[in-house]
Amino acid sequence: MIDPFGRNITYLRMSVTDRCDFRCVYCMAEDMHFLPKQDLLSLEELERAAIAFIRLGVRKLRLTGGEPLVRRGLMALVNRLGQRIGNGLDELTLTTNGSQLVRFADELAAAGVRRVNVSIDTLDETKFTKITRWGRLPQVLKGVEAAESAGLHVKINMVALKGVNESEIDAMLTWCGARGHDLCLIETMPLGEIDGDRTDQYLPLSEVRARLERNWTLAPTNYATGGPARYYEVAETGTRVGFITPLTHNFCEGCNRVRLTCTGTLFMCLGQEDAADLRTVLRSSQSDEALEKAIRAAIARKPKGHDFVIDRTHNRPALGRHMSVTGG
Ligand code: SAM
Ligand code: SF4
């Protein structure tokens, strides 16, 4: 699938649920209303969609959410998609808050998953619960250990939050380095209504990198995971640190990704409203031809780039939809 700007679309991020057992302050309001069940794609519909994308050239598939591991029956889908690895698919991965990894790490590895991204914004237990509201750090750390024991490569995702965890980034890099994990820092993105004010939390990663460089030797690298992060080798740890900077840096020119929400809406760009409704196609016909046609038509409209701005005047997110629906 080649889009109008010559980019080869090989990476699908698929949200398997909008539900979550955490309520991270930058992601959801505490009384978040979730979608009615009939709006969500069934596991069979998710599989049909994923297989169609693989047939059309997607080689990397990331399951996300919400919290993917709270979707009932998810392992059946993971197992079936795992069978495509080496048969069209290069990689099947998962982004998780880690709360259910103790239970599922072995099964994920057995299904062919080799890497997981685990989101941890702080190693301070009290602060962790403040940020995630419902999360418990020890449970997540046990999940990381379970993933390590299962032989999964773990990357830690950390959203950099001004005045909240900005003083802990060195400590997180030390912790990750000691365990052999890469660390990926993320800027807050203006997606979905939350309880607080996002402009207060916004911390430019250019600043974070400059601060890290006082204590660490960072060397730019061409390492790429297919995602939008720019990576640096950390000489002191032998691991990498990545920066995802959607607001301060334009990462669109190399974009090979599209996102399918848990309701079957295909977003060709995280930062644009244009989308294609694949659920109607999935439900109105068993024909894979119709599905592939709809996907191709959507890719032909993939925009050149995003348009993120925090609406600072009205203190509103640039886009109304939540990351938990679109899939982070
Ligand atoms: N629940 C899983 C997790 O937390 O890893 C997967 C879904 S979550 C939406 C994926 C990633 O998006 C997480 O690393 C999370 O921290 C990040 N995220 C959520 N809302 C965000 C926002 N508004 N800005 C930047 N990152 C966000
Ligand atoms: Fe849940 Fe992930 Fe959103 Fe946190 S960031 S509320 S863990 S979906």
XYZ file of C-alpha atoms in Angstrom, residues 49-157:
109
model
C -9.514 -6.650 9.526
C -5.950 -7.447 10.626
C -5.619 -10.273 8.096
C -6.865 -7.987 5.305
C -4.198 -5.421 6.225
C -1.531 -8.144 6.264
C -2.627 -9.318 2.814
C -2.291 -5.724 1.615
C 1.263 -5.367 2.909
C 1.220 -4.623 6.641
C 4.257 -6.326 8.204
C 4.068 -5.004 11.724
C 1.010 -5.144 13.921
C 0.745 -3.561 17.350
C -2.197 -4.289 19.616
C -3.111 -1.461 21.932
C -6.083 0.203 23.581
C -7.300 1.133 26.227
C -5.608 -1.696 27.968
C -5.397 -4.552 25.465
C -4.942 -7.219 28.146
C -8.311 -6.436 29.775
C -10.188 -7.417 26.609
C -11.781 -10.785 27.345
C -10.593 -13.543 25.032
C -7.725 -11.455 23.641
C -5.286 -14.368 23.768
C -7.338 -16.248 21.166
C -6.806 -13.316 18.792
C -3.106 -13.055 19.699
C -2.647 -16.752 19.013
C -4.334 -16.570 15.642
C -2.438 -13.460 14.573
C 0.765 -15.028 15.891
C 0.346 -17.752 13.286
C 0.856 -15.077 10.616
C 4.348 -14.246 11.844
C 6.738 -15.324 9.097
C 3.741 -15.645 6.836
C 3.197 -12.024 5.811
C 3.763 -10.546 9.243
C 7.241 -9.716 10.589
C 6.209 -8.685 14.041
C 3.290 -8.776 16.459
C 3.674 -6.465 19.446
C 1.648 -4.974 22.248
C 1.523 -1.751 24.235
C 0.334 -2.340 27.770
C 0.154 -0.716 31.185
C 1.650 -3.954 32.520
C -1.060 -4.649 35.096
C -1.946 -8.041 33.586
C 1.490 -9.161 32.429
C 2.031 -11.550 35.321
C -0.910 -13.506 33.989
C -0.234 -13.228 30.266
C 3.520 -12.827 29.616
C 4.175 -16.539 29.000
C 1.176 -16.894 26.702
C 2.226 -13.832 24.725
C 5.709 -15.255 24.237
C 4.301 -18.642 23.248
C 2.104 -16.942 20.639
C 5.170 -15.411 18.987
C 5.217 -11.957 20.553
C 8.849 -10.907 21.036
C 8.573 -7.325 22.275
C 6.179 -5.412 24.500
C 6.014 -1.738 25.390
C 5.144 -1.141 29.016
C 4.058 2.322 30.154
C 5.572 3.467 33.439
C 5.701 7.196 34.141
C 7.341 7.047 37.568
C 9.066 4.592 39.911
C 7.613 6.353 42.946
C 4.693 4.277 44.222
C 2.631 7.165 45.556
C 3.160 9.262 42.466
C 2.369 6.272 40.250
C -1.063 6.004 41.834
C -1.531 9.758 41.532
C -0.820 9.647 37.793
C -2.696 6.433 36.973
C -5.361 6.975 39.700
C -6.194 3.238 39.866
C -2.791 1.675 39.159
C -0.446 -0.019 41.624
C 3.265 0.139 40.820
C 4.322 -3.175 42.453
C 1.840 -5.068 40.274
C 3.295 -3.429 37.152
C 6.887 -4.102 38.200
C 6.012 -7.766 38.774
C 4.519 -7.701 35.278
C 7.797 -6.375 33.849
C 9.662 -9.184 35.635
C 7.237 -11.742 34.221
C 7.831 -10.354 30.725
C 11.605 -10.547 31.224
C 11.355 -14.139 32.461
C 9.218 -15.040 29.453
C 12.034 -13.743 27.233
C 10.122 -10.717 25.948
C 12.087 -7.578 25.091
C 10.629 -4.746 27.117
C 10.620 -1.096 26.158
C 9.449 1.377 28.756
C 7.192 4.245 27.655
